[in-house]
XYZ file of C-alpha atoms in Angstrom:
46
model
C 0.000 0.000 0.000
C 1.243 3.543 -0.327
C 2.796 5.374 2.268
C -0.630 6.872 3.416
C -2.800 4.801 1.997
C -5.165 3.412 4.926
C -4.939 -0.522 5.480
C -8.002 -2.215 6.110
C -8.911 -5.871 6.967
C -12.433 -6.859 7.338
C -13.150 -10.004 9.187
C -14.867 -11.765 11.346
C -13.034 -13.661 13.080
C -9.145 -12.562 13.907
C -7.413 -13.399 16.390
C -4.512 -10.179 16.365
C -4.220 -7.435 13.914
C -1.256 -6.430 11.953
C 1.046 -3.815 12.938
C -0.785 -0.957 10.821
C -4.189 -1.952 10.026
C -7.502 -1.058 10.761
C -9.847 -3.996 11.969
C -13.437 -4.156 10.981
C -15.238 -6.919 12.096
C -18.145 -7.791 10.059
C -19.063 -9.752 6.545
C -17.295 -8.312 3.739
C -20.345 -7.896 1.720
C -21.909 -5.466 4.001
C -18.882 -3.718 4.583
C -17.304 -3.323 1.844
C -20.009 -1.255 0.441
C -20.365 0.765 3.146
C -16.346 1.385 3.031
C -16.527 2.232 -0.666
C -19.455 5.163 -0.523
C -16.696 7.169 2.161
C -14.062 6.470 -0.386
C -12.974 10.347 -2.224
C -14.291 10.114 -5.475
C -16.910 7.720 -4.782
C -20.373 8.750 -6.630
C -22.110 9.486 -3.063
C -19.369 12.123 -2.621
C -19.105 13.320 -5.855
């Protein structure tokens, strides 16, 4: 990932999160979603 980029892992079950990451616990396909629509650029913030 780029220097600033932001490091996510969505999961829901982990037992210890890597050095850097964000944790989201949940089911990928109603996060992911979610995630995408706060991205800049996205259409909802466009």
């Amino acid at each position: 990932a780029r220097y600033h980029a932001e490091k996510i892992i969505v999961s829901l079950d982990i037992e210890k999160k890597p050095f850097g990451y964000k944790l989201i616990r949940g089911k990928a396909t109603s996060v992911v979603p979610h995630l995408i629509d706060q991205w800049p650029g996205s259409e909802k913030n466009c």
